[in-house]
PDB file of C-alpha atoms and ligand atoms in Angstrom:
ATOM      1  CA  UNK A 721       0.267  -8.096  -4.143  1.00 90.00           C
ATOM      2  CA  UNK A 722      -1.748  -5.262  -5.621  1.00 94.00           C
ATOM      3  CA  UNK A 723      -4.490  -3.490  -3.693  1.00 96.00           C
ATOM      4  CA  UNK A 724      -6.956  -0.889  -4.896  1.00 96.00           C
ATOM      5  CA  UNK A 725      -6.842   1.849  -2.263  1.00 96.00           C
ATOM      6  CA  UNK A 726      -9.192   4.381  -3.875  1.00 95.00           C
ATOM      7  CA  UNK A 727     -11.635   4.056  -0.968  1.00 95.00           C
ATOM      8  CA  UNK A 728      -9.010   4.723   1.676  1.00 96.00           C
ATOM      9  CA  UNK A 729      -7.536   7.599  -0.329  1.00 95.00           C
ATOM     10  CA  UNK A 730     -10.963   9.281  -0.201  1.00 94.00           C
ATOM     11  CA  UNK A 731     -10.878   9.300   3.596  1.00 94.00           C
ATOM     12  CA  UNK A 732      -9.907  12.600   5.174  1.00 91.00           C
ATOM     13  CA  UNK A 733      -6.400  12.816   6.569  1.00 89.00           C
ATOM     14  CA  UNK A 734      -6.416  12.747  10.354  1.00 86.00           C
ATOM     15  CA  UNK A 735      -9.565  10.657  10.727  1.00 89.00           C
ATOM     16  CA  UNK A 736      -7.451   7.595  11.513  1.00 89.00           C
ATOM     17  CA  UNK A 737      -8.781   5.627   8.560  1.00 94.00           C
ATOM     18  CA  UNK A 738      -6.935   2.410   7.861  1.00 95.00           C
ATOM     19  CA  UNK A 739      -7.171  -0.834   5.963  1.00 96.00           C
ATOM     20  CA  UNK A 740      -5.660  -4.169   7.004  1.00 97.00           C
ATOM     21  CA  UNK A 741      -5.565  -7.468   5.226  1.00 97.00           C
ATOM     22  CA  UNK A 742      -3.727 -10.743   5.157  1.00 97.00           C
ATOM     23  CA  UNK A 743      -1.323 -11.435   2.336  1.00 97.00           C
ATOM     24  CA  UNK A 744      -1.366 -14.843   0.713  1.00 96.00           C
ATOM     25  CA  UNK A 745       0.320 -15.423  -2.621  1.00 95.00           C
ATOM     26  CA  UNK A 746       1.024 -18.899  -3.956  1.00 94.00           C
ATOM     27  CA  UNK A 747       3.803 -17.788  -6.257  1.00 91.00           C
ATOM     28  CA  UNK A 748       5.767 -14.568  -6.182  1.00 91.00           C
ATOM     29  CA  UNK A 749       8.503 -13.460  -8.530  1.00 90.00           C
ATOM     30  CA  UNK A 750      10.469 -10.737  -6.746  1.00 91.00           C
ATOM     31  CA  UNK A 751      13.660 -10.598  -8.712  1.00 87.00           C
ATOM     32  CA  UNK A 752      15.481 -12.681 -11.309  1.00 88.00           C
ATOM     33  CA  UNK A 753      18.202 -13.434  -8.769  1.00 88.00           C
ATOM     34  CA  UNK A 754      15.814 -14.252  -5.900  1.00 92.00           C
ATOM     35  CA  UNK A 755      14.129 -17.631  -6.020  1.00 95.00           C
ATOM     36  CA  UNK A 756      11.099 -17.761  -3.723  1.00 96.00           C
ATOM     37  CA  UNK A 757      10.314 -21.433  -3.095  1.00 96.00           C
ATOM     38  CA  UNK A 758       7.300 -21.046  -0.800  1.00 97.00           C
ATOM     39  CA  UNK A 759       3.987 -19.232  -0.822  1.00 97.00           C
ATOM     40  CA  UNK A 760       4.235 -15.740   0.648  1.00 97.00           C
ATOM     41  CA  UNK A 761       2.103 -15.206   3.735  1.00 98.00           C
ATOM     42  CA  UNK A 762       1.846 -12.102   5.831  1.00 98.00           C
ATOM     43  CA  UNK A 763      -0.149  -9.093   6.804  1.00 98.00           C
ATOM     44  CA  UNK A 764      -0.304  -5.489   5.680  1.00 98.00           C
ATOM     45  CA  UNK A 765      -1.814  -2.373   7.190  1.00 98.00           C
ATOM     46  CA  UNK A 766      -2.352   0.887   5.311  1.00 97.00           C
ATOM     47  CA  UNK A 767      -3.101   4.117   7.074  1.00 97.00           C
ATOM     48  CA  UNK A 768      -4.272   7.372   5.501  1.00 95.00           C
ATOM     49  CA  UNK A 769      -1.711   9.979   6.399  1.00 92.00           C
ATOM     50  CA  UNK A 770      -0.736  13.370   5.140  1.00 88.00           C
ATOM     51  CA  UNK A 771      -0.018  13.144   1.396  1.00 89.00           C
ATOM     52  CA  UNK A 772      -0.754   9.449   1.005  1.00 94.00           C
ATOM     53  CA  UNK A 773      -0.586   6.109   2.735  1.00 96.00           C
ATOM     54  CA  UNK A 774       1.687   4.736   5.409  1.00 97.00           C
ATOM     55  CA  UNK A 775       2.017   1.041   4.647  1.00 98.00           C
ATOM     56  CA  UNK A 776       3.553  -1.457   7.036  1.00 98.00           C
ATOM     57  CA  UNK A 777       3.476  -5.174   7.538  1.00 98.00           C
ATOM     58  CA  UNK A 778       5.384  -8.415   7.354  1.00 98.00           C
ATOM     59  CA  UNK A 779       5.722 -11.490   5.192  1.00 98.00           C
ATOM     60  CA  UNK A 780       7.082 -14.971   5.736  1.00 98.00           C
ATOM     61  CA  UNK A 781       8.681 -16.690   2.771  1.00 97.00           C
ATOM     62  CA  UNK A 782      11.423 -19.158   1.907  1.00 97.00           C
ATOM     63  CA  UNK A 783      14.270 -18.321  -0.443  1.00 97.00           C
ATOM     64  CA  UNK A 784      16.620 -20.668  -2.237  1.00 96.00           C
ATOM     65  CA  UNK A 785      20.112 -19.489  -1.348  1.00 96.00           C
ATOM     66  CA  UNK A 786      23.580 -21.034  -1.489  1.00 96.00           C
ATOM     67  CA  UNK A 787      25.608 -22.250   1.457  1.00 97.00           C
ATOM     68  CA  UNK A 788      28.395 -19.707   1.872  1.00 96.00           C
ATOM     69  CA  UNK A 789      30.953 -22.467   2.452  1.00 96.00           C
ATOM     70  CA  UNK A 790      30.027 -25.389   0.185  1.00 97.00           C
ATOM     71  CA  UNK A 791      27.775 -23.596  -2.348  1.00 96.00           C
ATOM     72  CA  UNK A 792      25.032 -26.204  -1.980  1.00 96.00           C
ATOM     73  CA  UNK A 793      21.503 -24.847  -2.495  1.00 96.00           C
ATOM     74  CA  UNK A 794      19.655 -24.358   0.773  1.00 97.00           C
ATOM     75  CA  UNK A 795      16.173 -23.255   1.762  1.00 96.00           C
ATOM     76  CA  UNK A 796      16.281 -20.173   3.943  1.00 96.00           C
ATOM     77  CA  UNK A 797      13.052 -19.159   5.705  1.00 96.00           C
ATOM     78  CA  UNK A 798      12.812 -15.412   6.245  1.00 97.00           C
ATOM     79  CA  UNK A 799      10.523 -13.178   8.274  1.00 97.00           C
ATOM     80  CA  UNK A 800      10.578  -9.788   6.626  1.00 97.00           C
ATOM     81  CA  UNK A 801       9.054  -6.551   7.894  1.00 98.00           C
ATOM     82  CA  UNK A 802       8.490  -3.430   5.851  1.00 97.00           C
ATOM     83  CA  UNK A 803       7.254   0.125   6.287  1.00 97.00           C
ATOM     84  CA  UNK A 804       6.906   2.465   3.342  1.00 97.00           C
ATOM     85  CA  UNK A 805       5.000   5.529   2.251  1.00 96.00           C
ATOM     86  CA  UNK A 806       2.913   5.454  -0.916  1.00 97.00           C
ATOM     87  CA  UNK A 807       1.930   8.743  -2.504  1.00 96.00           C
ATOM     88  CA  UNK A 808      -0.802   9.252  -5.110  1.00 95.00           C
ATOM     89  CA  UNK A 809      -0.094  10.271  -8.692  1.00 94.00           C
ATOM     90  CA  UNK A 810      -3.743  11.172  -9.337  1.00 94.00           C
ATOM     91  CA  UNK A 811      -6.035  13.015  -6.931  1.00 93.00           C
ATOM     92  CA  UNK A 812      -8.754  10.499  -6.099  1.00 92.00           C
ATOM     93  CA  UNK A 813     -11.476  13.168  -5.865  1.00 91.00           C
ATOM     94  CA  UNK A 814     -10.648  15.522  -8.745  1.00 93.00           C
ATOM     95  CA  UNK A 815      -8.748  13.149 -11.052  1.00 93.00           C
ATOM     96  CA  UNK A 816      -6.039  15.792 -11.466  1.00 93.00           C
ATOM     97  CA  UNK A 817      -2.384  14.813 -11.588  1.00 93.00           C
ATOM     98  CA  UNK A 818      -0.639  15.204  -8.237  1.00 90.00           C
ATOM     99  CA  UNK A 819       2.660  17.054  -8.195  1.00 86.00           C
ATOM    100  CA  UNK A 820       5.523  14.724  -7.269  1.00 83.00           C
ATOM    101  CA  UNK A 821       6.548  15.309  -3.678  1.00 82.00           C
ATOM    102  CA  UNK A 822      10.251  15.296  -4.499  1.00 82.00           C
ATOM    103  CA  UNK A 823      10.867  13.058  -1.494  1.00 85.00           C
ATOM    104  CA  UNK A 824      13.160  10.077  -1.867  1.00 83.00           C
ATOM    105  CA  UNK A 825      12.192   6.595  -0.729  1.00 87.00           C
ATOM    106  CA  UNK A 826       8.547   7.087  -1.563  1.00 94.00           C
ATOM    107  CA  UNK A 827       6.536   4.610  -3.615  1.00 96.00           C
ATOM    108  CA  UNK A 828       3.763   5.734  -5.901  1.00 95.00           C
ATOM    109  CA  UNK A 829       0.196   4.558  -6.304  1.00 96.00           C
ATOM    110  CA  UNK A 830      -0.574   4.039  -9.972  1.00 94.00           C
ATOM    111  CA  UNK A 831      -3.203   6.199 -11.699  1.00 92.00           C
ATOM    112  CA  UNK A 832      -5.925   3.726 -10.685  1.00 94.00           C
ATOM    113  CA  UNK A 833      -4.982   4.141  -6.999  1.00 96.00           C
ATOM    114  CA  UNK A 834      -3.342   0.725  -6.768  1.00 97.00           C
ATOM    115  CA  UNK A 835      -0.686  -0.056  -4.185  1.00 97.00           C
ATOM    116  CA  UNK A 836       1.727  -2.687  -5.488  1.00 96.00           C
ATOM    117  CA  UNK A 837       3.728  -4.147  -2.600  1.00 96.00           C
ATOM    118  CA  UNK A 838       6.072  -6.239  -4.747  1.00 95.00           C
ATOM    119  CA  UNK A 839       8.933  -3.754  -4.977  1.00 95.00           C
ATOM    120  CA  UNK A 840       8.699  -2.768  -1.302  1.00 96.00           C
ATOM    121  CA  UNK A 841       8.833  -6.424  -0.288  1.00 96.00           C
ATOM    122  CA  UNK A 842      11.667  -7.160  -2.734  1.00 96.00           C
ATOM    123  CA  UNK A 843      13.772  -4.437  -1.133  1.00 95.00           C
ATOM    124  CA  UNK A 844      12.949  -5.645   2.377  1.00 96.00           C
ATOM    125  CA  UNK A 845      13.852  -9.222   1.435  1.00 96.00           C
ATOM    126  CA  UNK A 846      17.233  -8.128   0.039  1.00 95.00           C
ATOM    127  CA  UNK A 847      17.992  -6.412   3.352  1.00 95.00           C
ATOM    128  CA  UNK A 848      16.896  -9.463   5.348  1.00 95.00           C
ATOM    129  CA  UNK A 849      19.184 -11.988   3.633  1.00 95.00           C
ATOM    130  CA  UNK A 850      21.943 -12.917   6.100  1.00 94.00           C
ATOM    131  CA  UNK A 851      25.576 -12.285   5.087  1.00 94.00           C
ATOM    132  CA  UNK A 852      26.423 -15.898   5.881  1.00 95.00           C
ATOM    133  CA  UNK A 853      24.055 -18.756   5.121  1.00 96.00           C
ATOM    134  CA  UNK A 854      25.133 -22.280   6.023  1.00 96.00           C
ATOM    135  CA  UNK A 855      23.655 -25.649   5.047  1.00 96.00           C
ATOM    136  CA  UNK A 856      24.720 -26.950   8.468  1.00 95.00           C
ATOM    137  CA  UNK A 857      26.129 -25.062  11.424  1.00 95.00           C
ATOM    138  CA  UNK A 858      29.400 -27.025  11.045  1.00 96.00           C
ATOM    139  CA  UNK A 859      29.538 -27.242   7.240  1.00 97.00           C
ATOM    140  CA  UNK A 860      33.095 -28.279   6.349  1.00 96.00           C
ATOM    141  CA  UNK A 861      33.043 -26.334   3.084  1.00 97.00           C
ATOM    142  CA  UNK A 862      35.052 -27.017  -0.050  1.00 96.00           C
ATOM    143  CA  UNK A 863      38.754 -27.863  -0.276  1.00 95.00           C
ATOM    144  CA  UNK A 864      40.405 -24.571  -1.315  1.00 92.00           C
ATOM    145  CA  UNK A 865      42.802 -26.508  -3.564  1.00 93.00           C
ATOM    146  CA  UNK A 866      40.672 -29.057  -5.444  1.00 95.00           C
ATOM    147  CA  UNK A 867      37.133 -27.908  -4.683  1.00 95.00           C
ATOM    148  CA  UNK A 868      36.108 -31.260  -3.189  1.00 96.00           C
ATOM    149  CA  UNK A 869      33.086 -31.075  -0.855  1.00 96.00           C
ATOM    150  CA  UNK A 870      34.702 -31.858   2.490  1.00 96.00           C
ATOM    151  CA  UNK A 871      31.298 -32.770   3.944  1.00 96.00           C
ATOM    152  CA  UNK A 872      31.575 -35.972   1.891  1.00 96.00           C
ATOM    153  CA  UNK A 873      34.945 -36.840   3.422  1.00 95.00           C
ATOM    154  CA  UNK A 874      38.554 -35.744   3.050  1.00 94.00           C
ATOM    155  CA  UNK A 875      40.331 -35.314  -0.289  1.00 94.00           C
ATOM    156  CA  UNK A 876      43.892 -36.222  -1.198  1.00 93.00           C
ATOM    157  CA  UNK A 877      45.281 -32.700  -1.015  1.00 92.00           C
ATOM    158  CA  UNK A 878      48.098 -31.869   1.375  1.00 81.00           C
ATOM    159  CA  UNK A 879      46.705 -29.666   4.122  1.00 69.00           C
ATOM    160  CA  UNK A 880      47.609 -26.070   3.402  1.00 63.00           C
ATOM    161  CA  UNK A 881      50.433 -24.930   5.603  1.00 67.00           C
ATOM    162  CA  UNK A 882      50.444 -21.533   7.204  1.00 69.00           C
ATOM    163  CA  UNK A 883      52.875 -19.213   5.383  1.00 68.00           C
ATOM    164  CA  UNK A 884      54.777 -18.495   8.615  1.00 70.00           C
ATOM    165  CA  UNK A 885      55.257 -22.219   9.187  1.00 70.00           C
ATOM    166  CA  UNK A 886      56.603 -22.499   5.642  1.00 73.00           C
ATOM    167  CA  UNK A 887      59.356 -20.019   6.525  1.00 74.00           C
ATOM    168  CA  UNK A 888      60.192 -22.051   9.616  1.00 73.00           C
ATOM    169  CA  UNK A 889      60.227 -25.252   7.575  1.00 72.00           C
ATOM    170  CA  UNK A 890      62.642 -23.713   5.069  1.00 76.00           C
ATOM    171  CA  UNK A 891      64.890 -22.541   7.900  1.00 75.00           C
ATOM    172  CA  UNK A 892      64.893 -25.998   9.479  1.00 75.00           C
ATOM    173  CA  UNK A 893      65.615 -27.697   6.155  1.00 74.00           C
ATOM    174  CA  UNK A 894      68.442 -25.264   5.410  1.00 75.00           C
ATOM    175  CA  UNK A 895      69.775 -25.710   8.922  1.00 69.00           C
ATOM    176  CA  UNK A 896      69.845 -29.504   8.713  1.00 58.00           C
ATOM    177  CA  UNK A 897      71.526 -29.509   5.306  1.00 56.00           C
ATOM    178  CA  UNK A 898      74.084 -26.696   5.264  1.00 51.00           C
ATOM    179  CA  UNK A 899      75.352 -26.076   1.768  1.00 50.00           C
TER     180      UNK A 899
HETATM  181 ZN1  LIG B  80      27.530 -26.083   3.272  1.00 92.41          ZN
HETATM  182 ZN1  LIG B  81      41.415 -31.094  -2.025  1.00 92.41          ZN
END
């Protein structure tokens, strides 16, 4: 997801120059912990603004995640939007090094005026992953005692009893058998 933006960087700021293109990548490696199981499709728009480029767009992709309850692997489709600023490191006209802006949250074009969207999309994907991902809406999860997958049927464990009920049970037992 690398684009050479030298041409757009040569455009004067304020002229409204922009570049748009579809994104289509068969295989993308975002992160060692993020398994992308689909092609990545989307769209990106880059606009020449003061100091650099304003880059926004979206991608659709599918991640392999785990069910929060039963830990089974699941395919989670995600629609991810992003908007970032990319600043040059080299002046496209003079070839001189550009002073860093000192601003946080800014991505940099490399010294050949390339925009690499991978890191921006990786960050957007991390933010888009839901806190809870379920294989089925009513996933029964794992038995907290033996780890059996309760979607496959019950296990032989005694149901866990609420701690407050335990106190009551002890009281009743003590009451019925006074020592
Ligand atoms: Zn599950
Ligand atoms: Zn069990």
